[in-house]
XYZ file of C-alpha atoms in Angstrom:
595
model
C 0.523 32.718 -3.371
C 1.198 29.713 -1.103
C -1.747 27.814 -2.581
C -0.648 28.619 -6.138
C 2.906 27.508 -5.425
C 1.638 24.275 -3.893
C -0.446 23.549 -7.010
C 2.533 24.227 -9.266
C 4.754 21.993 -7.144
C 2.217 19.171 -7.184
C 1.833 19.393 -10.963
C 5.609 19.353 -11.410
C 5.856 16.271 -9.204
C 3.133 14.452 -11.151
C 4.669 15.431 -14.496
C 8.096 14.225 -13.390
C 6.696 10.752 -12.730
C 5.163 10.467 -16.211
C 7.074 9.529 -19.387
C 7.873 12.248 -21.898
C 8.268 11.904 -25.642
C 6.033 9.938 -28.005
C 5.242 6.436 -29.261
C 6.312 5.338 -32.727
C 5.407 2.216 -34.674
C 7.705 0.164 -36.886
C 6.480 -2.644 -39.116
C 8.898 -5.559 -39.212
C 8.039 -8.667 -41.244
C 4.395 -7.696 -41.241
C 4.167 -7.128 -37.469
C 3.856 -3.829 -35.610
C 6.518 -3.055 -33.003
C 6.167 -0.069 -30.671
C 8.949 2.199 -29.418
C 9.151 5.023 -26.901
C 10.896 7.957 -28.559
C 12.550 10.675 -26.438
C 14.588 13.629 -27.703
C 16.950 15.232 -25.190
C 19.702 17.732 -25.911
C 19.277 17.036 -29.610
C 19.795 13.296 -29.169
C 17.005 10.863 -30.018
C 16.579 7.542 -28.228
C 14.038 4.817 -28.886
C 13.184 2.034 -26.452
C 11.082 -1.023 -27.282
C 7.690 -1.176 -25.531
C 6.111 -4.594 -24.831
C 2.685 -4.780 -26.467
C 0.732 -4.993 -23.203
C 2.318 -1.730 -22.004
C 1.585 0.352 -25.102
C -1.884 1.542 -24.081
C -0.710 2.381 -20.580
C 2.264 4.393 -21.799
C 0.136 6.154 -24.414
C -2.291 7.152 -21.651
C 0.557 8.372 -19.415
C 2.142 10.436 -22.217
C -1.265 11.968 -22.949
C -1.772 12.729 -19.265
C 1.649 14.393 -19.128
C 0.758 16.692 -22.016
C -2.502 17.692 -20.325
C -0.683 18.424 -17.048
C 2.017 20.406 -18.869
C -0.690 22.599 -20.398
C -2.214 23.138 -16.955
C 1.237 23.964 -15.545
C 1.857 26.637 -18.194
C -1.442 28.305 -17.293
C -0.629 28.266 -13.580
C 2.858 29.682 -14.105
C 1.353 32.651 -15.931
C -0.514 33.459 -12.701
C 2.700 33.713 -10.670
C 3.178 37.372 -9.692
C 6.407 39.074 -10.669
C 7.299 39.439 -6.985
C 9.125 36.102 -7.245
C 11.708 37.891 -9.358
C 12.589 40.180 -6.434
C 14.186 37.230 -4.666
C 15.821 35.344 -7.524
C 16.850 31.740 -7.281
C 20.325 31.151 -8.603
C 19.377 28.014 -10.541
C 21.441 28.794 -13.627
C 23.568 25.883 -14.742
C 21.464 23.138 -13.153
C 20.388 20.156 -15.235
C 17.501 19.145 -12.953
C 14.593 20.959 -11.314
C 16.184 22.715 -8.330
C 14.346 24.755 -5.694
C 15.872 26.876 -2.963
C 15.390 30.147 -1.097
C 12.028 31.926 -1.125
C 10.644 29.758 -3.916
C 11.246 26.646 -1.801
C 9.881 28.375 1.311
C 6.650 29.170 -0.528
C 6.444 25.618 -1.837
C 6.602 24.052 1.629
C 4.363 26.602 3.383
C 1.200 24.606 2.738
C 2.376 21.644 4.867
C 2.670 23.702 8.042
C -0.994 23.009 8.775
C -0.608 19.240 8.307
C -0.102 16.903 11.231
C 3.041 14.771 11.139
C 3.442 11.038 11.007
C 5.228 9.523 13.990
C 7.946 8.023 11.806
C 9.164 11.546 10.919
C 11.253 11.376 14.102
C 13.697 9.028 12.374
C 14.215 11.574 9.589
C 14.522 14.341 12.152
C 17.251 12.409 13.992
C 19.220 12.126 10.752
C 18.917 15.773 9.707
C 19.774 17.207 13.103
C 22.072 14.404 14.270
C 25.756 13.652 13.782
C 25.466 11.086 11.001
C 28.293 11.073 8.471
C 28.971 8.986 5.375
C 25.312 7.946 5.235
C 22.328 8.982 3.168
C 18.720 8.798 4.306
C 16.390 6.712 2.135
C 12.696 7.525 2.449
C 10.625 5.144 0.392
C 7.171 3.650 0.137
C 4.239 3.173 -2.194
C 2.506 6.186 -3.707
C 0.496 8.533 -1.483
C 1.982 7.396 1.807
C 3.386 10.807 2.791
C 6.979 10.814 1.536
C 7.074 14.220 -0.178
C 4.976 15.787 2.575
C 7.434 14.518 5.180
C 10.344 16.116 3.312
C 8.543 19.447 3.218
C 7.705 19.197 6.913
C 11.365 18.658 7.810
C 12.376 21.587 5.607
C 9.893 23.710 7.550
C 11.658 22.753 10.812
C 15.048 24.102 9.683
C 16.263 27.355 11.172
C 16.713 30.320 8.822
C 20.453 29.683 8.670
C 19.965 25.959 7.976
C 17.253 26.685 5.411
C 19.604 28.975 3.491
C 21.770 25.886 2.928
C 18.881 23.606 1.912
C 17.807 22.617 -1.589
C 15.044 20.479 -3.064
C 15.707 18.582 -6.317
C 12.869 17.083 -8.336
C 14.155 14.212 -10.457
C 12.279 13.365 -13.627
C 12.264 10.893 -16.489
C 15.334 11.451 -18.633
C 17.596 12.681 -15.833
C 20.834 10.756 -15.346
C 23.236 10.309 -12.461
C 25.665 12.452 -14.429
C 23.104 15.280 -14.357
C 22.601 14.876 -10.616
C 26.335 14.663 -10.027
C 26.945 17.937 -11.870
C 24.200 19.655 -9.876
C 25.469 18.326 -6.541
C 28.997 19.438 -7.345
C 27.702 22.947 -8.071
C 25.585 22.973 -4.893
C 28.543 21.788 -2.827
C 30.675 24.638 -4.181
C 27.970 27.098 -3.098
C 27.938 25.754 0.472
C 24.650 23.844 0.457
C 24.400 21.177 3.148
C 20.842 19.794 3.163
C 19.860 18.152 -0.123
C 16.484 16.507 -0.661
C 16.064 14.580 -3.930
C 12.509 13.522 -4.751
C 11.566 10.694 -7.170
C 15.221 9.697 -7.509
C 14.241 6.200 -8.698
C 13.100 7.761 -11.988
C 16.789 8.066 -12.871
C 17.509 5.018 -15.012
C 21.050 4.375 -13.723
C 20.210 5.112 -10.073
C 20.255 1.496 -8.875
C 23.679 0.795 -10.360
C 25.308 4.063 -9.255
C 23.630 5.104 -6.001
C 26.922 4.904 -4.049
C 27.697 8.331 -5.542
C 25.424 9.959 -2.948
C 26.957 8.321 0.115
C 30.605 7.960 -0.863
C 31.145 11.364 -2.437
C 28.661 13.855 -1.044
C 27.449 12.463 2.303
C 31.072 11.642 3.009
C 31.986 15.303 2.572
C 29.378 16.489 5.071
C 26.179 16.853 3.073
C 22.907 15.537 4.513
C 21.253 13.797 1.548
C 17.681 12.511 1.650
C 16.563 10.306 -1.232
C 12.930 9.476 -1.861
C 10.916 7.762 -4.561
C 7.989 5.486 -5.300
C 9.981 2.535 -6.674
C 10.535 0.954 -3.285
C 12.003 -2.194 -4.746
C 14.708 -0.145 -6.454
C 15.806 1.210 -3.076
C 15.832 -2.307 -1.627
C 18.124 -3.437 -4.431
C 20.520 -0.526 -3.798
C 20.703 -1.361 -0.087
C 21.953 -4.824 -1.007
C 24.681 -3.378 -3.214
C 25.480 0.298 -3.848
C 24.129 1.606 -0.529
C 24.992 -1.412 1.590
C 25.696 -0.157 5.128
C 25.623 3.412 3.778
C 21.938 4.252 4.267
C 19.410 4.863 7.009
C 16.019 3.759 5.776
C 12.408 4.651 6.516
C 9.538 2.836 4.812
C 6.219 4.692 4.768
C 3.881 2.140 3.169
C 2.235 0.764 6.328
C -0.076 3.292 8.003
C -1.530 1.927 11.272
C -4.968 2.863 12.542
C -3.460 5.191 15.130
C -1.922 7.410 12.446
C -5.015 7.195 10.258
C -6.986 8.783 13.086
C -4.374 11.135 14.534
C -2.915 12.503 11.279
C -5.903 12.443 8.949
C -8.493 13.151 11.620
C -10.751 10.296 10.489
C -12.120 8.136 13.284
C -13.612 4.673 13.466
C -12.418 1.195 12.552
C -15.016 0.925 9.772
C -13.648 4.045 8.071
C -10.144 2.611 8.333
C -11.333 -0.645 6.772
C -12.952 1.230 3.876
C -10.267 3.815 3.136
C -7.107 3.104 5.170
C -3.737 2.657 3.490
C -2.719 6.067 2.147
C -2.221 9.607 3.427
C -3.666 11.138 0.286
C -6.395 13.289 1.801
C -8.175 14.277 5.000
C -11.479 15.890 5.797
C -15.136 15.303 5.095
C -14.673 14.333 1.430
C -12.237 11.543 2.185
C -14.639 8.812 1.078
C -15.123 10.521 -2.289
C -11.518 11.279 -3.154
C -9.773 8.383 -1.421
C -7.333 6.253 -3.393
C -9.496 3.232 -2.528
C -12.939 4.828 -2.884
C -13.834 2.369 -5.663
C -12.529 -0.920 -7.045
C -11.548 0.909 -10.226
C -9.382 3.355 -8.282
C -7.822 0.481 -6.347
C -7.005 -1.364 -9.562
C -5.392 1.767 -10.994
C -3.323 2.074 -7.809
C -2.231 -1.566 -8.041
C -1.206 -1.019 -11.649
C 0.772 2.203 -11.185
C 2.048 1.947 -7.615
C 2.778 -1.771 -7.364
C 3.046 -3.559 -10.733
C 4.977 -0.734 -12.406
C 7.098 -0.369 -9.262
C 8.275 -3.973 -9.454
C 8.763 -4.044 -13.216
C 10.629 -0.711 -13.389
C 13.012 -1.757 -10.603
C 13.744 -5.154 -12.155
C 14.329 -3.559 -15.553
C 17.174 -1.379 -14.258
C 18.670 -3.709 -11.630
C 21.772 -5.510 -12.922
C 20.873 -4.314 -16.421
C 17.696 -6.361 -16.341
C 19.518 -9.519 -15.301
C 17.612 -10.147 -12.073
C 14.166 -11.092 -13.382
C 14.906 -14.711 -12.450
C 11.756 -16.839 -12.987
C 9.845 -13.751 -14.155
C 11.948 -13.186 -17.262
C 9.686 -15.253 -19.517
C 6.669 -13.239 -18.363
C 8.562 -10.011 -19.043
C 9.562 -11.148 -22.535
C 5.969 -12.060 -23.344
C 4.703 -8.687 -22.064
C 2.682 -10.476 -19.362
C 4.525 -9.431 -16.201
C 2.423 -6.372 -15.353
C -0.801 -8.335 -15.854
C 0.409 -11.236 -13.738
C 1.500 -8.958 -10.870
C -1.967 -7.406 -10.968
C -3.575 -10.836 -10.895
C -1.489 -11.968 -7.944
C -2.513 -8.921 -5.865
C -6.143 -9.253 -6.921
C -6.214 -12.992 -6.296
C -4.979 -12.489 -2.724
C -7.949 -10.206 -2.121
C -10.395 -12.322 -4.117
C -9.470 -15.523 -2.289
C -10.079 -13.749 1.004
C -13.477 -12.451 -0.136
C -14.675 -15.665 -1.725
C -13.824 -17.516 1.481
C -15.930 -15.057 3.504
C -18.833 -15.143 1.023
C -18.905 -18.918 0.697
C -18.775 -19.420 4.464
C -21.615 -16.941 4.876
C -23.736 -18.780 2.303
C -23.032 -22.151 3.859
C -23.542 -21.116 7.485
C -26.774 -21.910 9.297
C -27.276 -18.372 10.569
C -27.589 -16.984 7.038
C -30.840 -18.998 6.804
C -31.915 -17.531 10.116
C -31.139 -14.080 8.771
C -33.204 -14.788 5.677
C -36.095 -16.019 7.793
C -36.052 -12.889 9.907
C -35.872 -10.728 6.813
C -38.955 -12.348 5.366
C -40.811 -12.454 8.702
C -41.619 -16.105 8.022
C -40.768 -18.081 11.134
C -42.405 -21.335 9.967
C -40.853 -21.583 6.531
C -37.235 -20.363 6.626
C -35.655 -19.755 3.222
C -32.226 -21.213 2.624
C -30.288 -18.582 0.668
C -28.119 -21.329 -0.823
C -31.121 -22.530 -2.837
C -31.483 -19.084 -4.332
C -27.881 -18.866 -5.472
C -25.848 -20.851 -7.957
C -22.480 -20.532 -6.209
C -20.551 -21.775 -9.246
C -22.292 -19.181 -11.410
C -21.623 -16.469 -8.823
C -17.949 -17.403 -8.678
C -17.711 -17.369 -12.467
C -19.418 -13.984 -12.581
C -17.041 -12.641 -10.000
C -14.055 -13.805 -12.033
C -15.482 -12.220 -15.166
C -16.218 -8.906 -13.500
C -12.789 -8.573 -11.937
C -10.933 -9.921 -14.977
C -9.273 -12.825 -13.217
C -8.176 -15.306 -15.887
C -7.932 -19.041 -15.317
C -4.576 -20.550 -16.189
C -5.924 -21.964 -19.433
C -7.074 -18.464 -20.441
C -3.681 -16.842 -19.950
C -1.290 -16.175 -22.812
C 1.492 -17.753 -20.779
C 1.388 -20.382 -18.069
C 1.848 -18.848 -14.607
C 3.926 -21.215 -12.497
C 4.057 -21.487 -8.725
C 7.603 -20.109 -8.936
C 6.226 -16.952 -10.600
C 3.632 -16.522 -7.864
C 6.185 -17.140 -5.105
C 8.654 -14.585 -6.487
C 5.982 -11.914 -6.918
C 4.794 -12.513 -3.352
C 8.411 -12.103 -2.198
C 8.464 -8.657 -3.801
C 5.048 -7.758 -2.369
C 6.426 -8.655 1.065
C 9.515 -6.486 0.501
C 7.183 -3.628 -0.467
C 5.366 -4.078 2.878
C 2.126 -4.639 0.975
C 1.544 -8.100 2.427
C 2.407 -9.692 5.752
C 1.886 -13.343 6.576
C 0.535 -14.346 9.986
C 0.559 -17.852 11.425
C -2.586 -19.964 11.599
C -1.744 -22.638 14.191
C -3.735 -25.817 14.753
C -4.021 -27.827 17.972
C -3.258 -30.559 18.672
C -1.629 -31.067 15.228
C 0.911 -28.212 15.203
C 2.637 -29.733 12.163
C -0.337 -28.728 10.020
C 0.045 -24.967 10.421
C -0.831 -22.551 7.631
C -0.363 -18.867 6.802
C -2.838 -16.017 6.551
C -1.886 -13.385 3.967
C -2.846 -9.909 5.151
C -2.937 -6.829 2.901
C -1.477 -3.900 4.849
C -3.607 -1.351 2.958
C -7.125 -2.281 4.093
C -8.896 0.134 1.750
C -7.522 -1.757 -1.235
C -8.829 -5.082 0.034
C -12.223 -3.723 1.019
C -12.900 -1.969 -2.296
C -12.203 -5.138 -4.258
C -14.184 -7.241 -1.801
C -17.114 -4.848 -2.055
C -16.965 -5.163 -5.844
C -17.336 -8.916 -5.483
C -20.334 -8.525 -3.200
C -21.920 -6.073 -5.621
C -21.414 -8.604 -8.402
C -23.679 -11.028 -6.593
C -26.541 -8.675 -7.406
C -26.163 -9.761 -11.039
C -26.866 -13.404 -10.228
C -30.209 -14.489 -11.747
C -31.272 -16.705 -8.859
C -30.321 -14.090 -6.308
C -32.555 -11.651 -8.151
C -35.549 -13.856 -7.379
C -35.460 -12.335 -3.894
C -37.262 -9.067 -3.218
C -35.305 -5.818 -3.315
C -35.501 -5.597 0.487
C -34.209 -9.126 0.982
C -31.363 -8.613 -1.469
C -30.331 -5.418 0.309
C -30.280 -7.111 3.689
C -28.281 -10.096 2.496
C -25.731 -7.795 0.808
C -25.474 -5.736 4.008
C -24.891 -8.951 5.941
C -22.117 -10.015 3.584
C -20.438 -6.626 3.835
C -20.625 -6.877 7.613
C -19.009 -10.328 7.461
C -16.196 -8.920 5.313
C -15.647 -6.040 7.723
C -15.595 -8.475 10.632
C -12.925 -10.633 9.026
C -10.904 -7.566 8.049
C -11.099 -6.210 11.595
C -9.678 -9.512 12.825
C -6.784 -9.255 10.380
C -6.071 -5.601 11.231
C -5.845 -6.380 14.954
C -3.692 -9.443 14.266
C -1.378 -7.508 11.935
C -0.871 -4.439 14.112
C -0.370 -6.553 17.233
C 2.198 -8.718 15.429
C 4.139 -5.690 14.166
C 4.118 -3.970 17.558
C 5.343 -7.038 19.496
C 8.326 -8.423 17.531
C 9.665 -10.252 20.595
C 6.435 -12.239 21.019
C 4.590 -14.768 18.899
C 1.227 -13.532 17.633
C -1.017 -15.975 15.786
C -4.498 -17.360 15.282
C -5.175 -20.670 17.054
C -7.608 -23.266 15.706
C -9.022 -26.332 17.414
C -11.001 -29.272 16.071
C -14.066 -27.136 16.752
C -13.747 -23.388 17.246
C -10.762 -21.067 17.473
C -9.103 -18.176 19.297
C -8.933 -15.212 16.927
C -5.578 -14.174 18.406
C -3.004 -15.511 20.846
C -0.027 -13.529 22.158
C 2.649 -15.907 23.431
C 5.652 -14.693 25.457
C 8.377 -17.355 24.991
C 10.553 -15.800 27.708
C 7.914 -15.704 30.469
C 6.081 -18.814 29.215
C 2.665 -17.214 29.367
C 0.019 -16.125 26.887
C -3.093 -14.001 26.375
C -6.095 -15.149 24.358
C -8.538 -13.033 22.346
C -11.772 -13.087 20.430
C -12.300 -10.275 17.921
C -15.866 -9.306 17.058
C -17.206 -6.678 14.653
C -19.975 -5.796 17.065
C -20.727 -3.044 19.566
C -22.839 -5.373 21.725
C -21.754 -7.718 24.514
C -23.210 -11.231 24.540
C -21.930 -14.384 26.307
C -21.624 -16.281 23.005
C -18.703 -14.000 22.032
C -16.394 -15.482 24.657
C -17.656 -19.056 24.796
C -14.363 -20.421 23.412
C -12.281 -18.336 25.829
C -13.922 -20.042 28.828
C -13.921 -23.512 27.293
C -11.955 -25.645 29.790
C -10.572 -28.102 27.237
C -9.389 -25.381 24.860
C -7.728 -23.427 27.676
C -6.044 -26.575 29.004
C -4.637 -27.455 25.581
C -3.452 -23.864 25.114
C -1.676 -23.683 28.481
C -0.002 -27.032 27.820
C 1.517 -25.589 24.661
C 1.957 -21.893 25.483
C 2.085 -21.539 29.258
C -0.193 -19.840 31.761
C -3.079 -17.836 30.352
C -2.739 -14.378 31.948
C -5.626 -12.648 30.228
C -8.833 -13.338 28.306
C -10.220 -10.554 26.121
C -12.892 -9.725 23.596
C -11.937 -6.896 21.246
C -15.034 -5.258 19.815
C -16.509 -1.875 18.823
C -18.188 -1.144 22.158
C -16.763 0.472 25.275
C -13.911 -0.992 27.314
C -15.325 -2.737 30.367
C -14.583 -5.579 32.802
C -17.080 -8.361 33.418
C -16.964 -11.210 35.906
C -15.412 -13.591 33.404
C -13.832 -11.525 30.653
C -12.401 -8.100 29.772
C -13.892 -6.245 26.822
C -11.558 -3.903 24.921
C -12.651 -1.183 22.503
C -10.934 -1.864 19.178
C -9.971 1.751 18.437
C -8.540 2.206 21.941
C -6.659 -1.075 21.659
C -5.084 -0.194 18.298
C -4.147 3.340 19.400
C -2.374 1.944 22.469
C -0.091 -0.287 20.378
C 3.444 1.027 19.969
């Protein structure tokens, strides 16, 4: 029964996030215009659909119908015992769950481990907060709904009798929610959890209803949804100083291992970023198992997130520089391209450096067991052709190929929103001695997304004609080398990102010299001291790994700028150990120790 209820609940949640109704076509002056038709309470509404969104909406409407058919079949399997403990849901406009039905729905999460950030939600539910709502938001599959169910499971029997779960859906209005909350308040309910609240079209403009009316009268109201940007807009207006927020998008390595039970930095690189599944089949069912799945996630969880929120914020008046893209039906595509280009630029940089480096020729020589006549891989690859093939495969259009010119202002605004969504974080890349020439490194906080797209690029190289002149064994070894290089760079970024986020009172950056670099520096501006690091995707210890850390000139220049060096470390995949000159730190142990 618990498993059946969980399946029904999951289907209802997925259906609620999909558009209902149908698509109609009107011919005006010889051109086809598409409209989304919805009939509710006998009233028909039609909303214009930009051309580039028609296929996506048609697919989503079709998916909803399939899921609704599945839901009907599952509901027929529900035993009549549920009628022995009826739920008094008469008169509600929305999907409302309480009592034994809700208890059955949340039973499945009792076996799940909890994310550390649940403590903030726990403090709100069991604390003395008044006049405030709790906003739980993040990208899809980062544990929001599960966290709500886990908190519901922690309520005492008396508290649970006053708890209710509301599933918002497309077509619901704030008026509907208001009527339901008024009825719940009259029945003595205190703990109200509203899932997918951002699906309500007038939510952004009327969210103060929850804090001013109901939280102010003693209700504990938890709001959650996938349109993170919509919540951010409400915090600047309707919920300003009226909300406690918790963002679930970033999942550090520590939680990936502790909650999902999946160990190893390489597994985190391949699949980290969501809480969608655990267990032995993770690599098969993961959100980022393939580039195709990652692209679908970018489209639904990120591009649609931004566009939906902008559409309903200030009645669509906050598109700013993106309005022309929205009018032309290009906004979703451009958001996708921006996310993809961040990942593609990263990967192309790694691939090109690998091709141009001297050790790739050494690798080729060793592969071919020909010590007298090393083969330069660069001669076997047309890099321009490879780059063009990569762009074709991943559907990245050059500016001249786009229907509308994408300006730097468009890119900058989209990156602002990606930052607000916690999808990207920028780290400093500092140069010595010329500190005025610093740059930024853009890090994707969901590593599985980056790796799947990077791996697609590497796989595309197999299609290059010159590369195919190599034997199957040589091609395999070069591809493995490139994937290892990508993992190494990603491991550097993961360590840099998690260290930066865990030490907000310190400066964490990458430091470059005229020749060579420190992969990470942690500078304490209060104590005027620093620690320097090399980060290596290796389980072996060799002196070459720390040659820069013991370089007298580099250390002197660093101490002149950042104070006394108090520690020199190599973070790698081997065991933690001290040597005479350096301290080696295991990467998994290092990341798990970060707060």
